[in-house]
Amino acid sequence: MEKLKTEFPKDFLWGGAVAANQVEGAWNIEGKKADLSDIFPNGAHMPADREIIPGKYYPNHEAIDFYHRYEEDLDYFQEMGFKCFRTSINWSRIFPEGDETEPNEAGLKFYDDLINAIIARGMAPVITISHYETPLNLVDKYGSWRDRKLIDYFVHFCETIFKRYGDRVKYWMTFNEINNMRRMPATAGGIFFEEGENELEVMYQTTHHMFVAHSLAIKVGRELMPHAKIGCMMSLSNVYPNTCNPNDVFETLELRRASLFYSDVMIRGKYPSYINRIWEKADVQVKFEPGDEEIISTYLSDYLGFSYYRTTTHVYGEPFAGHTGGDQGTPNPYIGTTPWGWQVDPVGFRYTFNELYDRYQIPLFCVENGLGQFDEVAKDGKIHDDYRSSYLIQHVAAMKEAIKDGVDIMGYTWWGPIDLVSVGTGEMSKRYGFVYVDKDNEGNGTLKRIKKDSLATYKNIIATNGTTI
Ligand code: BGP
């Protein structure tokens, strides 16, 4: 019988998380070609431009120029005492068109240097293999993940980076927020629908290919890097029933399942029985090839990585396109919201940890949690972001409660420890960082970095391993 845990484990992975495409910029140099993230001028919820229009502003093309400035940025993270740093390896730097046999050496070299710079500052790299960065050529030529060929291209990409970095990188995750396929299929999976298609069928077929690719990546990873931990990554901001009306409660369960379906497959190793009714209702037929089910059941995720930002509230019968907390839902009178309408809910964070651990009993890694806010540089030249410190403290306290509840939590990486381009809006003004970046929504600014007050708060939390919370 295990004893009551009251503190964060000694080896707890405190850190921060970004995605290559939201920070690096340098979108078309040293061999890189366009990836999905390069064609959204106004964020992932708006239609994409399928071709880059000259002269038009695309926020990710420069982003915060992390590509050239990462040494300085990593210094701030070291100053905060990060034990780990999560970023992605942009697929299109390594395989600019996605379907080449030979990788682009300049891209490989960039991540060699970046990974070494992370390690040199005492941080463990945590690598997302695919964070909305499918090479655009794969989208245009094959219809992206609709085509099974993508499995081979992805696995080849994985094998290439495992061989190159596996001696230095222990923590990996395959697809960022794979369950966002249901909410933003263009961004998450490169899926653009034709008129009259059964959209759900396309999404589930696409997802099936991604499941096989995820498991095959684990297979190759285990062969090449026996000590590595390879997980899945899900968007698991939660959803509550609006009332105790049994219909609210049951439909909320169904919405939650629409998300948990993905981790059910990648952690339990088989399609859950509840999916049959959903598929029958929507006339969805998913093609499995011989061997798929065995692959999915054999190579299971080592841990569940997830993002948590907020909760939403659901009323029976109301349209609810998303189910990950990505949409606004019905207002919740008990909690406040950010200017973007995202409900701030630390208790929901504890609830989510407990829900997920009850369901899966594998280590949980919160790889995204953070507060997007407008920040202002005050007259003294500083950014007094007490609201961010307060959000952080409340969520770390909730996480500590979850540890006391018996949940196995391996780490916590704050989303956007430095300001970056928002996925949802394509804007800079939705700032998450402990470090401010001088750049506005139109791309003007010096890109100068300024420490915010909240930097000291996180530094103190990490230095004391959360004991001061
Ligand atoms: C998650 C994505 C991140 C990040 C975050 C915040 O869904 O994995 O890439 O951007 O959301 O969202 P936003 O940028 O829309 O504020």
Tab-separated table of N, CA and C in Angstrom, residues 71-141:
chain	number	residue	atom	x	y	z
A	71	GLU	N	19.439	31.194	-27.971
A	71	GLU	CA	20.418	31.174	-26.865
A	71	GLU	C	19.953	32.131	-25.759
A	72	GLU	N	19.591	33.339	-26.158
A	72	GLU	CA	19.127	34.326	-25.163
A	72	GLU	C	17.856	33.823	-24.463
A	73	ASP	N	16.936	33.277	-25.246
A	73	ASP	CA	15.658	32.838	-24.660
A	73	ASP	C	15.867	31.684	-23.682
A	74	LEU	N	16.731	30.768	-24.045
A	74	LEU	CA	17.000	29.640	-23.146
A	74	LEU	C	17.683	30.118	-21.861
A	75	ASP	N	18.440	31.203	-21.960
A	75	ASP	CA	19.056	31.764	-20.741
A	75	ASP	C	17.987	32.162	-19.720
A	76	TYR	N	16.903	32.754	-20.204
A	76	TYR	CA	15.821	33.115	-19.273
A	76	TYR	C	15.243	31.859	-18.611
A	77	PHE	N	15.090	30.806	-19.413
A	77	PHE	CA	14.492	29.576	-18.865
A	77	PHE	C	15.450	28.950	-17.832
A	78	GLN	N	16.722	29.056	-18.122
A	78	GLN	CA	17.713	28.554	-17.154
A	78	GLN	C	17.638	29.376	-15.864
A	79	GLU	N	17.514	30.676	-16.045
A	79	GLU	CA	17.403	31.555	-14.877
A	79	GLU	C	16.215	31.151	-13.992
A	80	MET	N	15.130	30.731	-14.630
A	80	MET	CA	13.957	30.306	-13.854
A	80	MET	C	14.155	28.926	-13.232
A	81	GLY	N	15.194	28.229	-13.674
A	81	GLY	CA	15.489	26.912	-13.087
A	81	GLY	C	14.761	25.754	-13.753
A	82	PHE	N	14.311	25.944	-15.001
A	82	PHE	CA	13.575	24.873	-15.685
A	82	PHE	C	14.343	23.551	-15.628
A	83	LYS	N	13.618	22.499	-15.335
A	83	LYS	CA	14.195	21.152	-15.387
A	83	LYS	C	14.026	20.555	-16.783
A	84	CYS	N	13.077	21.108	-17.523
A	84	CYS	CA	12.858	20.599	-18.881
A	84	CYS	C	12.319	21.715	-19.769
A	85	PHE	N	12.434	21.514	-21.048
A	85	PHE	CA	11.890	22.482	-22.011
A	85	PHE	C	11.288	21.692	-23.162
A	86	ARG	N	10.006	21.983	-23.424
A	86	ARG	CA	9.300	21.272	-24.486
A	86	ARG	C	9.214	22.142	-25.732
A	87	THR	N	9.631	21.575	-26.844
A	87	THR	CA	9.392	22.215	-28.135
A	87	THR	C	9.153	21.118	-29.160
A	88	SER	N	8.822	21.522	-30.376
A	88	SER	CA	8.629	20.509	-31.423
A	88	SER	C	9.780	20.581	-32.408
A	89	ILE	N	9.941	19.508	-33.155
A	89	ILE	CA	10.879	19.513	-34.280
A	89	ILE	C	10.010	19.708	-35.512
A	90	ASN	N	10.164	20.849	-36.157
A	90	ASN	CA	9.291	21.116	-37.298
A	90	ASN	C	9.622	20.142	-38.433
A	91	TRP	N	8.644	19.301	-38.737
A	91	TRP	CA	8.796	18.236	-39.739
A	91	TRP	C	9.353	18.803	-41.053
A	92	SER	N	8.880	20.003	-41.407
A	92	SER	CA	9.264	20.560	-42.706
A	92	SER	C	10.687	21.138	-42.722
A	93	ARG	N	11.340	21.198	-41.569
A	93	ARG	CA	12.780	21.521	-41.616
A	93	ARG	C	13.594	20.264	-41.952
A	94	ILE	N	13.073	19.124	-41.519
A	94	ILE	CA	13.822	17.867	-41.694
A	94	ILE	C	13.478	17.236	-43.051
A	95	PHE	N	12.194	17.209	-43.372
A	95	PHE	CA	11.748	16.741	-44.687
A	95	PHE	C	10.860	17.833	-45.278
A	96	PRO	N	11.470	18.768	-46.015
A	96	PRO	CA	10.738	19.966	-46.455
A	96	PRO	C	9.462	19.647	-47.250
A	97	GLU	N	9.464	18.548	-47.987
A	97	GLU	CA	8.251	18.177	-48.730
A	97	GLU	C	7.554	16.994	-48.066
A	98	GLY	N	8.150	16.452	-47.086
A	98	GLY	CA	7.524	15.360	-46.341
A	98	GLY	C	7.750	13.976	-46.912
A	99	ASP	N	7.894	13.875	-48.242
A	99	ASP	CA	7.977	12.538	-48.838
A	99	ASP	C	9.358	12.218	-49.410
A	100	GLU	N	10.366	13.003	-49.039
A	100	GLU	CA	11.719	12.689	-49.502
A	100	GLU	C	12.274	11.473	-48.746
A	101	THR	N	13.295	10.870	-49.320
A	101	THR	CA	13.976	9.772	-48.630
A	101	THR	C	15.071	10.351	-47.736
A	102	GLU	N	15.794	11.333	-48.276
A	102	GLU	CA	16.933	11.901	-47.547
A	102	GLU	C	16.519	13.154	-46.781
A	103	PRO	N	16.921	13.249	-45.530
A	103	PRO	CA	16.581	14.456	-44.758
A	103	PRO	C	17.438	15.659	-45.138
A	104	ASN	N	16.967	16.818	-44.718
A	104	ASN	CA	17.673	18.075	-44.956
A	104	ASN	C	18.678	18.288	-43.823
A	105	GLU	N	19.942	18.192	-44.140
A	105	GLU	CA	20.984	18.244	-43.099
A	105	GLU	C	20.963	19.570	-42.331
A	106	ALA	N	20.646	20.666	-43.005
A	106	ALA	CA	20.645	21.963	-42.303
A	106	ALA	C	19.584	21.959	-41.193
A	107	GLY	N	18.456	21.348	-41.472
A	107	GLY	CA	17.390	21.261	-40.463
A	107	GLY	C	17.820	20.386	-39.298
A	108	LEU	N	18.422	19.254	-39.622
A	108	LEU	CA	18.896	18.356	-38.554
A	108	LEU	C	19.926	19.061	-37.677
A	109	LYS	N	20.790	19.821	-38.340
A	109	LYS	CA	21.854	20.531	-37.611
A	109	LYS	C	21.254	21.579	-36.666
A	110	PHE	N	20.224	22.280	-37.149
A	110	PHE	CA	19.594	23.297	-36.293
A	110	PHE	C	19.125	22.675	-34.973
A	111	TYR	N	18.424	21.526	-35.079
A	111	TYR	CA	17.898	20.914	-33.844
A	111	TYR	C	19.007	20.247	-33.023
A	112	ASP	N	20.077	19.820	-33.679
A	112	ASP	CA	21.243	19.343	-32.926
A	112	ASP	C	21.717	20.443	-31.997
A	113	ASP	N	21.911	21.615	-32.579
A	113	ASP	CA	22.429	22.746	-31.803
A	113	ASP	C	21.441	23.174	-30.719
A	114	LEU	N	20.160	23.211	-31.094
A	114	LEU	CA	19.142	23.637	-30.126
A	114	LEU	C	19.091	22.652	-28.950
A	115	ILE	N	19.054	21.372	-29.259
A	115	ILE	CA	18.979	20.357	-28.191
A	115	ILE	C	20.217	20.444	-27.303
A	116	ASN	N	21.368	20.624	-27.908
A	116	ASN	CA	22.592	20.757	-27.098
A	116	ASN	C	22.527	21.993	-26.210
A	117	ALA	N	21.981	23.075	-26.747
A	117	ALA	CA	21.885	24.315	-25.963
A	117	ALA	C	20.902	24.144	-24.795
A	118	ILE	N	19.852	23.384	-25.005
A	118	ILE	CA	18.883	23.112	-23.920
A	118	ILE	C	19.580	22.307	-22.821
A	119	ILE	N	20.263	21.247	-23.240
A	119	ILE	CA	20.929	20.363	-22.268
A	119	ILE	C	22.042	21.102	-21.522
A	120	ALA	N	22.762	21.943	-22.259
A	120	ALA	CA	23.862	22.693	-21.624
A	120	ALA	C	23.353	23.592	-20.498
A	121	ARG	N	22.069	23.927	-20.535
A	121	ARG	CA	21.500	24.783	-19.482
A	121	ARG	C	20.771	23.963	-18.413
A	122	GLY	N	21.058	22.688	-18.388
A	122	GLY	CA	20.518	21.841	-17.316
A	122	GLY	C	19.077	21.413	-17.507
A	123	MET	N	18.555	21.541	-18.722
A	123	MET	CA	17.154	21.157	-18.960
A	123	MET	C	17.090	19.878	-19.800
A	124	ALA	N	16.094	19.062	-19.519
A	124	ALA	CA	15.858	17.882	-20.357
A	124	ALA	C	14.963	18.301	-21.526
A	125	PRO	N	15.361	18.017	-22.759
A	125	PRO	CA	14.465	18.341	-23.872
A	125	PRO	C	13.249	17.405	-23.871
A	126	VAL	N	12.088	17.990	-24.107
A	126	VAL	CA	10.849	17.207	-24.259
A	126	VAL	C	10.363	17.528	-25.667
A	127	ILE	N	10.326	16.531	-26.518
A	127	ILE	CA	10.095	16.820	-27.932
A	127	ILE	C	8.712	16.368	-28.409
A	128	THR	N	7.988	17.314	-28.990
A	128	THR	CA	6.757	16.995	-29.697
A	128	THR	C	7.155	16.717	-31.147
A	129	ILE	N	6.756	15.583	-31.656
A	129	ILE	CA	7.197	15.226	-33.008
A	129	ILE	C	6.384	15.996	-34.063
A	130	SER	N	5.114	16.191	-33.797
A	130	SER	CA	4.292	16.904	-34.786
A	130	SER	C	3.329	17.865	-34.085
A	131	HIS	N	3.607	19.142	-34.203
A	131	HIS	CA	2.762	20.161	-33.559
A	131	HIS	C	2.174	21.060	-34.649
A	132	TYR	N	1.178	20.568	-35.368
A	132	TYR	CA	0.499	21.337	-36.424
A	132	TYR	C	1.475	21.746	-37.540
A	133	GLU	N	2.489	20.904	-37.802
A	133	GLU	CA	3.545	21.301	-38.746
A	133	GLU	C	3.702	20.323	-39.908
A	134	THR	N	2.602	19.712	-40.335
A	134	THR	CA	2.671	18.797	-41.478
A	134	THR	C	3.160	19.568	-42.710
A	135	PRO	N	4.177	19.041	-43.409
A	135	PRO	CA	4.630	19.752	-44.617
A	135	PRO	C	3.472	19.982	-45.598
A	136	LEU	N	3.409	21.175	-46.118
A	136	LEU	CA	2.273	21.544	-46.969
A	136	LEU	C	2.174	20.668	-48.220
A	137	ASN	N	3.311	20.241	-48.699
A	137	ASN	CA	3.300	19.364	-49.873
A	137	ASN	C	2.502	18.089	-49.607
A	138	LEU	N	2.589	17.566	-48.402
A	138	LEU	CA	1.839	16.345	-48.088
A	138	LEU	C	0.337	16.619	-48.100
A	139	VAL	N	-0.015	17.816	-47.743
A	139	VAL	CA	-1.428	18.194	-47.724
A	139	VAL	C	-1.930	18.303	-49.163
A	140	ASP	N	-1.156	18.984	-49.988
A	140	ASP	CA	-1.598	19.236	-51.365
A	140	ASP	C	-1.525	17.981	-52.235
A	141	LYS	N	-0.483	17.201	-52.044
A	141	LYS	CA	-0.273	16.054	-52.926
A	141	LYS	C	-1.093	14.822	-52.532
